[in-house]
PDB file of C-alpha atoms in Angstrom:
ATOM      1  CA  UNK M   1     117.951  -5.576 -30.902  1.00  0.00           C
ATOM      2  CA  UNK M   2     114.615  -3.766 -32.194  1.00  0.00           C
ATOM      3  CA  UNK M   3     112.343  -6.261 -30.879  1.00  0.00           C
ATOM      4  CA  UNK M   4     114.366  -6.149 -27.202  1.00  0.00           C
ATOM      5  CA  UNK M   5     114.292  -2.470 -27.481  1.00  0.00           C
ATOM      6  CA  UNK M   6     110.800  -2.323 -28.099  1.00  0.00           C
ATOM      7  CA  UNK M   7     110.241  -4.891 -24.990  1.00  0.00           C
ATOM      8  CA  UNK M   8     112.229  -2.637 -22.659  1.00  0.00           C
ATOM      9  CA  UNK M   9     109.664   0.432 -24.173  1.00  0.00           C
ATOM     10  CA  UNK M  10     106.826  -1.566 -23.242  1.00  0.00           C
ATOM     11  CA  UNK M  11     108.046  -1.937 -19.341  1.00  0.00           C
ATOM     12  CA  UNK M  12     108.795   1.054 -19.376  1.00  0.00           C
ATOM     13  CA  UNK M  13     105.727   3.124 -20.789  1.00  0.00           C
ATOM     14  CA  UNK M  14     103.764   0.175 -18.225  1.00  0.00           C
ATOM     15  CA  UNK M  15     105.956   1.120 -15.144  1.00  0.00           C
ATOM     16  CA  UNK M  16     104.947   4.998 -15.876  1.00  0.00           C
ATOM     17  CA  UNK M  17     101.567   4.245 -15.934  1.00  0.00           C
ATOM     18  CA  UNK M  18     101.444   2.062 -12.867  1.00  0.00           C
ATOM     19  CA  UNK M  19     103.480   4.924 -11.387  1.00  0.00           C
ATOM     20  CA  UNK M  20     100.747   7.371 -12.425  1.00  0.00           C
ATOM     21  CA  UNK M  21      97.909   5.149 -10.973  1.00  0.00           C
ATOM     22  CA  UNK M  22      99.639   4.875  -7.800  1.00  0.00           C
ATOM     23  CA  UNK M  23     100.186   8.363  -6.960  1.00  0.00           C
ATOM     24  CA  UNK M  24      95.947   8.892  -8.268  1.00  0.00           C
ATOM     25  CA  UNK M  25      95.020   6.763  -5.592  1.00  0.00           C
ATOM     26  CA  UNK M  26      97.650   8.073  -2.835  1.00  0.00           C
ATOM     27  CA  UNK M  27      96.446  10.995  -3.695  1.00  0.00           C
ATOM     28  CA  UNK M  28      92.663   9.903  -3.292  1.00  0.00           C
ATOM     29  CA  UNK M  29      93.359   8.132  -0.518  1.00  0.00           C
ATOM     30  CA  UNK M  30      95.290  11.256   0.981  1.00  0.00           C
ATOM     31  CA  UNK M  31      91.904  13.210   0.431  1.00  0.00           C
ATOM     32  CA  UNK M  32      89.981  10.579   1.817  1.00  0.00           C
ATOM     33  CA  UNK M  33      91.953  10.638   4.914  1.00  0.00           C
ATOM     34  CA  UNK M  34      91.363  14.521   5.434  1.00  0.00           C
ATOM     35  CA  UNK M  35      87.888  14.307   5.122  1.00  0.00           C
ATOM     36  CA  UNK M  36      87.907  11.294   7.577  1.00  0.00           C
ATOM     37  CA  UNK M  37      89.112  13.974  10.529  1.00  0.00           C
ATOM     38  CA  UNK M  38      86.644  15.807   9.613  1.00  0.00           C
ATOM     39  CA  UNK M  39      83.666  13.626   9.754  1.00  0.00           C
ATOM     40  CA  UNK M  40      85.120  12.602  13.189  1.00  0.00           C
ATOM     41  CA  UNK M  41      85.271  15.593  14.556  1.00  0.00           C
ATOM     42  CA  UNK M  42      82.149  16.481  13.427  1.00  0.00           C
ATOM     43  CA  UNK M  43      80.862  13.484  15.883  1.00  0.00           C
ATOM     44  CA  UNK M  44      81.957  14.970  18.703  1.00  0.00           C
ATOM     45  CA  UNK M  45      78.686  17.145  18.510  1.00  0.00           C
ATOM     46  CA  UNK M  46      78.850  20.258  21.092  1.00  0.00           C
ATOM     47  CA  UNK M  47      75.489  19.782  22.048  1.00  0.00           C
ATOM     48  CA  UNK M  48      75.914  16.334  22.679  1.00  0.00           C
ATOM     49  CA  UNK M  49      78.149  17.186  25.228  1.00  0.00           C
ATOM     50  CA  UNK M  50      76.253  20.057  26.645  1.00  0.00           C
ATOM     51  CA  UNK M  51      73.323  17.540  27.216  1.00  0.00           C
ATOM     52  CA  UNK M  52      75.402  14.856  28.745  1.00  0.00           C
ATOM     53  CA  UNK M  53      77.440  16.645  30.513  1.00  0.00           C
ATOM     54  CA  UNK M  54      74.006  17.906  32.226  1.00  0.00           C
ATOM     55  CA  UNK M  55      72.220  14.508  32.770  1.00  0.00           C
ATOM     56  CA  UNK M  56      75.313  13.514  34.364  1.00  0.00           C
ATOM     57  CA  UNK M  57      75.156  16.723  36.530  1.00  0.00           C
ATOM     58  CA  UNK M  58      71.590  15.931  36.956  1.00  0.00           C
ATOM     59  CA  UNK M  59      72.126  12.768  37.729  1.00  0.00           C
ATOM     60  CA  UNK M  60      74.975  13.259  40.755  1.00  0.00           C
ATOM     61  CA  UNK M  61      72.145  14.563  43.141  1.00  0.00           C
ATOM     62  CA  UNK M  62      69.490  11.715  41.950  1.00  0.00           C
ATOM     63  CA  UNK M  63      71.240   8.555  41.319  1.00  0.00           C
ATOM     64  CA  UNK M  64      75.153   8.313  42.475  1.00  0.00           C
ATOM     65  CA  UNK M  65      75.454   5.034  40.658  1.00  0.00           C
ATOM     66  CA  UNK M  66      73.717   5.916  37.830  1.00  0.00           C
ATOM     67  CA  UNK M  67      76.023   9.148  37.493  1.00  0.00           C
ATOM     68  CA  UNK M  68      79.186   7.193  38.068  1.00  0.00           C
ATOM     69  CA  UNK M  69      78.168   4.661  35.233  1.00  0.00           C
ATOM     70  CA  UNK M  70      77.074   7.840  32.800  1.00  0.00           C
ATOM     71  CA  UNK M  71      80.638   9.326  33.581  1.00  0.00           C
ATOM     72  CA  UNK M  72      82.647   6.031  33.129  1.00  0.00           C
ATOM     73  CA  UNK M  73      80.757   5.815  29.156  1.00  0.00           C
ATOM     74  CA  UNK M  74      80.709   9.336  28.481  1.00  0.00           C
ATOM     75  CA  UNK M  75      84.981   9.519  29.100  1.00  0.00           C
ATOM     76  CA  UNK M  76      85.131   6.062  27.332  1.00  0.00           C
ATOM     77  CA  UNK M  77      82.925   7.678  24.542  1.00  0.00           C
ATOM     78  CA  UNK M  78      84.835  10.902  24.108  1.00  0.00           C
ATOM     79  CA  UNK M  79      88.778   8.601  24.099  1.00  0.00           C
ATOM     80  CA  UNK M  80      87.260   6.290  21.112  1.00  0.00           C
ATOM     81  CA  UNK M  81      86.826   9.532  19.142  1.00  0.00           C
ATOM     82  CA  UNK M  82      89.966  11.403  19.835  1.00  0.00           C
ATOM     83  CA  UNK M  83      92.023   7.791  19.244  1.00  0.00           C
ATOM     84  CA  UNK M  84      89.926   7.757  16.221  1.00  0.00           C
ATOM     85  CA  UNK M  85      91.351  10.778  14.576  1.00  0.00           C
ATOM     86  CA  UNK M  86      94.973   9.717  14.638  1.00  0.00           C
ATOM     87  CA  UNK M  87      93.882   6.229  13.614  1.00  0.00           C
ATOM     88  CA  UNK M  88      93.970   5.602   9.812  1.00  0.00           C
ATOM     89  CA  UNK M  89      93.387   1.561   9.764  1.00  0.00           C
ATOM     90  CA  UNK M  90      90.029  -0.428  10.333  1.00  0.00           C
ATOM     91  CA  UNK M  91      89.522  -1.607  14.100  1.00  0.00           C
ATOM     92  CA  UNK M  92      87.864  -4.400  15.173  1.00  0.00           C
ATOM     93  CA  UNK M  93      84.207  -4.875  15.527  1.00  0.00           C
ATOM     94  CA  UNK M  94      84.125  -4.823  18.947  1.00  0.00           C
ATOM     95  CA  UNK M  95      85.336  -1.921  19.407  1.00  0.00           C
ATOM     96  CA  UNK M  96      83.058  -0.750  17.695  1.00  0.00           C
ATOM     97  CA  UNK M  97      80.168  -2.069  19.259  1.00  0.00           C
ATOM     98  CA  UNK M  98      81.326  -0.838  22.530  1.00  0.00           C
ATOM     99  CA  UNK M  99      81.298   2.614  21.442  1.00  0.00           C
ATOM    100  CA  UNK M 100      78.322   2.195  20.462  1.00  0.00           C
ATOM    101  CA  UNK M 101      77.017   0.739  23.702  1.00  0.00           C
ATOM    102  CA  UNK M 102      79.076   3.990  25.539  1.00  0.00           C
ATOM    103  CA  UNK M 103      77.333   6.426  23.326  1.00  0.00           C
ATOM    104  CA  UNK M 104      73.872   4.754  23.910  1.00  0.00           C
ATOM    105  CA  UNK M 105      74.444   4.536  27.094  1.00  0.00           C
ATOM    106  CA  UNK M 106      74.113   8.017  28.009  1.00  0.00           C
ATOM    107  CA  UNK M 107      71.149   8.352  25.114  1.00  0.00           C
ATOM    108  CA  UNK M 108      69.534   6.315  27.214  1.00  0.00           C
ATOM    109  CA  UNK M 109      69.222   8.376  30.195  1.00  0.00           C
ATOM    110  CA  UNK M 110      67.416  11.176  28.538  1.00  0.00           C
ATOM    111  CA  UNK M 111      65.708   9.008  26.195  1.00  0.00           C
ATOM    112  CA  UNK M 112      64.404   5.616  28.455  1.00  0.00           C
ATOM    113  CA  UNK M 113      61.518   4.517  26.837  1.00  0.00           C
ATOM    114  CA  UNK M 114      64.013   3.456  23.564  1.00  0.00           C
ATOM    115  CA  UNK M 115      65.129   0.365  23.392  1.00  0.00           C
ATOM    116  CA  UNK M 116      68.333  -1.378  21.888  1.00  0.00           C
ATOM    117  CA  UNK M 117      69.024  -5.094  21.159  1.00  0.00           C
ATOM    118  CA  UNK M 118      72.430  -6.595  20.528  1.00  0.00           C
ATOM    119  CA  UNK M 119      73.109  -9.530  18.671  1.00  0.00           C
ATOM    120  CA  UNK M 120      76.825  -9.646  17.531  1.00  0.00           C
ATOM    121  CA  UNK M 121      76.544 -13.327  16.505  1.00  0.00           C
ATOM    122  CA  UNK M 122      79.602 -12.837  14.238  1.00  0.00           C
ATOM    123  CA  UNK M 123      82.528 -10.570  15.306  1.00  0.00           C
ATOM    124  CA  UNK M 124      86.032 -12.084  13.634  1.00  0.00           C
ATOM    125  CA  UNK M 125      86.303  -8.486  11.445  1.00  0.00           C
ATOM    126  CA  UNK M 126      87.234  -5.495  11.215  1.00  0.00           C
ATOM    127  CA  UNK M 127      85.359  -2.053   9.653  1.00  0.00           C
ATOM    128  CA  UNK M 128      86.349   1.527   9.228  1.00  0.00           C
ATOM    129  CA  UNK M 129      86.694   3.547  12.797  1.00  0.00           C
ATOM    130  CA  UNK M 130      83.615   5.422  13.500  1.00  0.00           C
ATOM    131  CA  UNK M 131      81.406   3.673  11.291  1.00  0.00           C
ATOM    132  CA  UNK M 132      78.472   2.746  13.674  1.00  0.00           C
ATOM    133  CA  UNK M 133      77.815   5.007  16.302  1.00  0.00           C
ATOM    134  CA  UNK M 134      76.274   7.018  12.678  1.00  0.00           C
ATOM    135  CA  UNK M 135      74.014   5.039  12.048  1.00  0.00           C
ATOM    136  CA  UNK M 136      72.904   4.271  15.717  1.00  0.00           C
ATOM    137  CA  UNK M 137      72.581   8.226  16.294  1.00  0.00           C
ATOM    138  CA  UNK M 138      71.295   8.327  12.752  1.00  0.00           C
ATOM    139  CA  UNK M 139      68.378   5.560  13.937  1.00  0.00           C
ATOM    140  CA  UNK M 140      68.012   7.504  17.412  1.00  0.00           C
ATOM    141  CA  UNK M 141      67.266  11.011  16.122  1.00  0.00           C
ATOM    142  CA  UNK M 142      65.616  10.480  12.649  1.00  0.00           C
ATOM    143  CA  UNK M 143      63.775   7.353  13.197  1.00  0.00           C
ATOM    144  CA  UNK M 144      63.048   7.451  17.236  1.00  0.00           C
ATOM    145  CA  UNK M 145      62.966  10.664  18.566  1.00  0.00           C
ATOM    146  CA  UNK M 146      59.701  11.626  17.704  1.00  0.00           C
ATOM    147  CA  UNK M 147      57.307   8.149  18.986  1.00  0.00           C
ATOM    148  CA  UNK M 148      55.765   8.406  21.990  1.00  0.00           C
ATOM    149  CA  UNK M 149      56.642   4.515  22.906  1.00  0.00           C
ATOM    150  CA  UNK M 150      60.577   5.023  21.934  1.00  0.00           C
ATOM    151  CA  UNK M 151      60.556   1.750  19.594  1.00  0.00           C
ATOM    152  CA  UNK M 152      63.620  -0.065  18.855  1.00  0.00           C
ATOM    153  CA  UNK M 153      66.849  -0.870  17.380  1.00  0.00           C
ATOM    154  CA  UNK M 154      68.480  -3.993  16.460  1.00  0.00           C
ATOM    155  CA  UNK M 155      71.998  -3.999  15.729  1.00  0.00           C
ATOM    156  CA  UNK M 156      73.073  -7.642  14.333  1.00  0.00           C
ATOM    157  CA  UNK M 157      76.277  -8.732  12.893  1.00  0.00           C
ATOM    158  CA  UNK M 158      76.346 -12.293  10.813  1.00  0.00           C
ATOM    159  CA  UNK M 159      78.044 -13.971   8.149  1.00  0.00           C
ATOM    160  CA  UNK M 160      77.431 -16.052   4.923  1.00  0.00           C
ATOM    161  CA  UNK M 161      80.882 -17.399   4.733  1.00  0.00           C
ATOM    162  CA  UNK M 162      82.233 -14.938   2.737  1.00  0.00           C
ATOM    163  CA  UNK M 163      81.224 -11.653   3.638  1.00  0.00           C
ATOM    164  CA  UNK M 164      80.318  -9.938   7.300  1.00  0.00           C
ATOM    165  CA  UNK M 165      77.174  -8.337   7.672  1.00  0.00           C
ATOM    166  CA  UNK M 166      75.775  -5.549   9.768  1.00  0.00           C
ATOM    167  CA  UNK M 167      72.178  -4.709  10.184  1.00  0.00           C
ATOM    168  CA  UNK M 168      71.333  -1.977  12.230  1.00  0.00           C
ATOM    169  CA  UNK M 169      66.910  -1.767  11.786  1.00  0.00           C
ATOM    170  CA  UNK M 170      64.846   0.569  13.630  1.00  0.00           C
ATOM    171  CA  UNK M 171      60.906   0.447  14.100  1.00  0.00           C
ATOM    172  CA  UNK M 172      60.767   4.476  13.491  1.00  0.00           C
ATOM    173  CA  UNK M 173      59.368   6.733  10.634  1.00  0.00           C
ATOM    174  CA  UNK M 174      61.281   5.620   8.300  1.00  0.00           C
ATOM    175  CA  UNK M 175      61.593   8.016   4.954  1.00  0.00           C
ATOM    176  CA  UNK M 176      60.954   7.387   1.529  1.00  0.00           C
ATOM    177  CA  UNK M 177      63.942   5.949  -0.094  1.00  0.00           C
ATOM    178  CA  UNK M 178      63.286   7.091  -3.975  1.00  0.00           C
ATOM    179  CA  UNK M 179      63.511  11.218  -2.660  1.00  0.00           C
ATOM    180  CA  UNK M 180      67.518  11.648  -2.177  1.00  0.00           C
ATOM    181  CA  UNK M 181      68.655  12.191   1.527  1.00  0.00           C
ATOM    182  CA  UNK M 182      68.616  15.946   2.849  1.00  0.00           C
ATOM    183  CA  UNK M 183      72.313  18.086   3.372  1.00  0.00           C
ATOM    184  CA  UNK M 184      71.922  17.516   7.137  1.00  0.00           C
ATOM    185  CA  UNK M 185      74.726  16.705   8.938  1.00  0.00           C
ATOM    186  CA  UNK M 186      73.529  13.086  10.072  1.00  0.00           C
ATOM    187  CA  UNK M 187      72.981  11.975   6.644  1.00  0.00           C
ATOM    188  CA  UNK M 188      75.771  13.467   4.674  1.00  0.00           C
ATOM    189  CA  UNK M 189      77.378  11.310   7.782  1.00  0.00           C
ATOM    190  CA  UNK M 190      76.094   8.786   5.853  1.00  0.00           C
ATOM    191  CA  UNK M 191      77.105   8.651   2.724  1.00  0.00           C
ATOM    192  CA  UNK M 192      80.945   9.492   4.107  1.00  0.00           C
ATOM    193  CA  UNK M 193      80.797   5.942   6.372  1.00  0.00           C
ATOM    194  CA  UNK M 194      79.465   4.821   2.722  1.00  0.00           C
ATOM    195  CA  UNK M 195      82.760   6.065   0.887  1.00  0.00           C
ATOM    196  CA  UNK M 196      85.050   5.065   4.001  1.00  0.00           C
ATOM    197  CA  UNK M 197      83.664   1.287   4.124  1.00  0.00           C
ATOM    198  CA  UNK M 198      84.594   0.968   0.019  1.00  0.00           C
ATOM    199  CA  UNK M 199      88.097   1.693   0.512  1.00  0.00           C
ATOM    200  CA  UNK M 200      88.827   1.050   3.134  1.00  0.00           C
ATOM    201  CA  UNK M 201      87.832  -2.707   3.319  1.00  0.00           C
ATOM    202  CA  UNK M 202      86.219  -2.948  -0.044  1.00  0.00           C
ATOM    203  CA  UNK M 203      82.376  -2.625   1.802  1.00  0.00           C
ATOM    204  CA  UNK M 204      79.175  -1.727   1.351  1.00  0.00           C
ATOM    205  CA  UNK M 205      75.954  -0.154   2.424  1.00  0.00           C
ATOM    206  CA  UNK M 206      72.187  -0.372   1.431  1.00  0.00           C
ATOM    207  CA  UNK M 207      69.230   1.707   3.056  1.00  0.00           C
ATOM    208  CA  UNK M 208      66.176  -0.201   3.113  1.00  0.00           C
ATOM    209  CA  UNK M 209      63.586   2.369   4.421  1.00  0.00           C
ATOM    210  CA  UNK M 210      59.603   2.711   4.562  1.00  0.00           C
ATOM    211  CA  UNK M 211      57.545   5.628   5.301  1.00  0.00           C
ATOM    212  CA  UNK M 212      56.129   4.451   8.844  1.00  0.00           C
ATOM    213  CA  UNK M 213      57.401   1.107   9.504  1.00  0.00           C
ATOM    214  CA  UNK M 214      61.218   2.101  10.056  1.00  0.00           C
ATOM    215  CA  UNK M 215      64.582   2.192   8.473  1.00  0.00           C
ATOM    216  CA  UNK M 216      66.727  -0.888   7.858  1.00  0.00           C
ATOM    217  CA  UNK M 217      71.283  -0.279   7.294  1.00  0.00           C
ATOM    218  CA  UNK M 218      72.824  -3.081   5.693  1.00  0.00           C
ATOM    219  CA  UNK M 219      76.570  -3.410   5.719  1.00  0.00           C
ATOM    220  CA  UNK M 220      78.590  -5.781   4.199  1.00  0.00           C
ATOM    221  CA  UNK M 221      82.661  -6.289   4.349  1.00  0.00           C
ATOM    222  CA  UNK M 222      84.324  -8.900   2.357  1.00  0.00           C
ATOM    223  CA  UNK M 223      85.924 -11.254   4.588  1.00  0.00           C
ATOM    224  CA  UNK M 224      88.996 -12.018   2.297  1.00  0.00           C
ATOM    225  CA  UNK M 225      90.084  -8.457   2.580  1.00  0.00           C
ATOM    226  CA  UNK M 226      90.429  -8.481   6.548  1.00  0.00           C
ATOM    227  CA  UNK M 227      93.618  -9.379   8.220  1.00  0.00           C
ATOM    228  CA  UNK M 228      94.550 -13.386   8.792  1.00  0.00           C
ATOM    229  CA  UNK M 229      95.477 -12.094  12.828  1.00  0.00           C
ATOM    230  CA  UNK M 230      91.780 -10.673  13.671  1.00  0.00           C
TER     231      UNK M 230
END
């Protein structure tokens, strides 16, 4: 009887602490949700719009077609981030990669002489909503912006097997990777697609970066923690 009551004890002081546990990470996992909406939100940049909005306008009494095509990615660009905010599960890459291609897509038109290669030889996955079009933007206005020949991006996605793997390299400025990354809004957009890889599919992300030879994002997702359907 003592050693059975101690037994049921045991369970019992281990089903409390499991309990415990569970509710810590609902709870982080609540938080991480909230700041999720945030961060997306916080994509939807007002001048963004503004500047869209007015190479579209722009571009209605220059270039009909090339007006209709900015319209068709900027609505496709704004309904990936409003869907976004509601949505609390990973989404496939390519989805992903096309919001990318909407977002650049209008980039493009004010900023021509940038260029942006895609080579999504891997795409069976799934990553955190939101998680790209960062970096992209992040390549765009810290590494690009300022070169008087544009440069370019690369955005790969691979495998080894067991993991996927995202690069997303630029040819810009670069920074130096030992100072720690400014408060601006871009790069503490960072560090949140960081945190939102990790749990929510158990990711990763390395900056490779050098002071005038460009800025390289590595992502990488365990396989064995995406869905058997993708």
């Amino acid at each position: 009887s003592y050693a059975l009551a101690v037994i049921i004890l045991f369970f019992l002081l281990q089903t409390t602490k499991e309990n415990a546990l569970q509710l810590q990470m609902e709870h982080m996992k609540y938080e991480l949700l909230e700041k999720d909406v945030s961060v997306m939100r916080s994509q939807i940049q007002p001048h963004f719009l503004f500047n869209a909005l007015n190479t579209i306008s722009y571009l209605c009494g220059e270039d009909a077609e090339k007006a209709q095509t900015a319209v068709q990615n900027f609505s496709e660009y704004l309904r990936t981030n409003l869907d976004s905010l509601s949505n609390q599960n990973p989404v496939s890459f390519m989805r992903e990669l096309d919001h990318v291609k909407n977002y650049m897509g209008i980039e493009l038109l004010r900023f021509p002489k940038i260029r942006i290669l895609y080579m999504p030889e891997f795409t069976a996955f799934e990553l955190p909503p939101l998680t790209l079009q960062p970096l992209v933007e992040n390549s765009v206005k810290h590494g690009l912006y300022g070169k008087e020949n544009g440069g370019l991006i690369i955005l790969k996605s691979t495998t080894d097997g067991k993991n996927a793997i995202i690069t997303i390299s630029d040819d810009g400025e670069g920074f130096d990777p030992k100072k720690p990354l400014d408060t601006s809004r871009t790069h503490i957009g960072l560090k949140n697609v960081e945190k939102r890889l990790y749990y929510m599919c158990k990711g990763s992300m390395t900056i490779d970066s050098a002071i005038g030879k460009g800025t390289k994002i590595t992502l990488t997702l365990p396989l064995q923690s995406q869905k058997s359907d993708i």
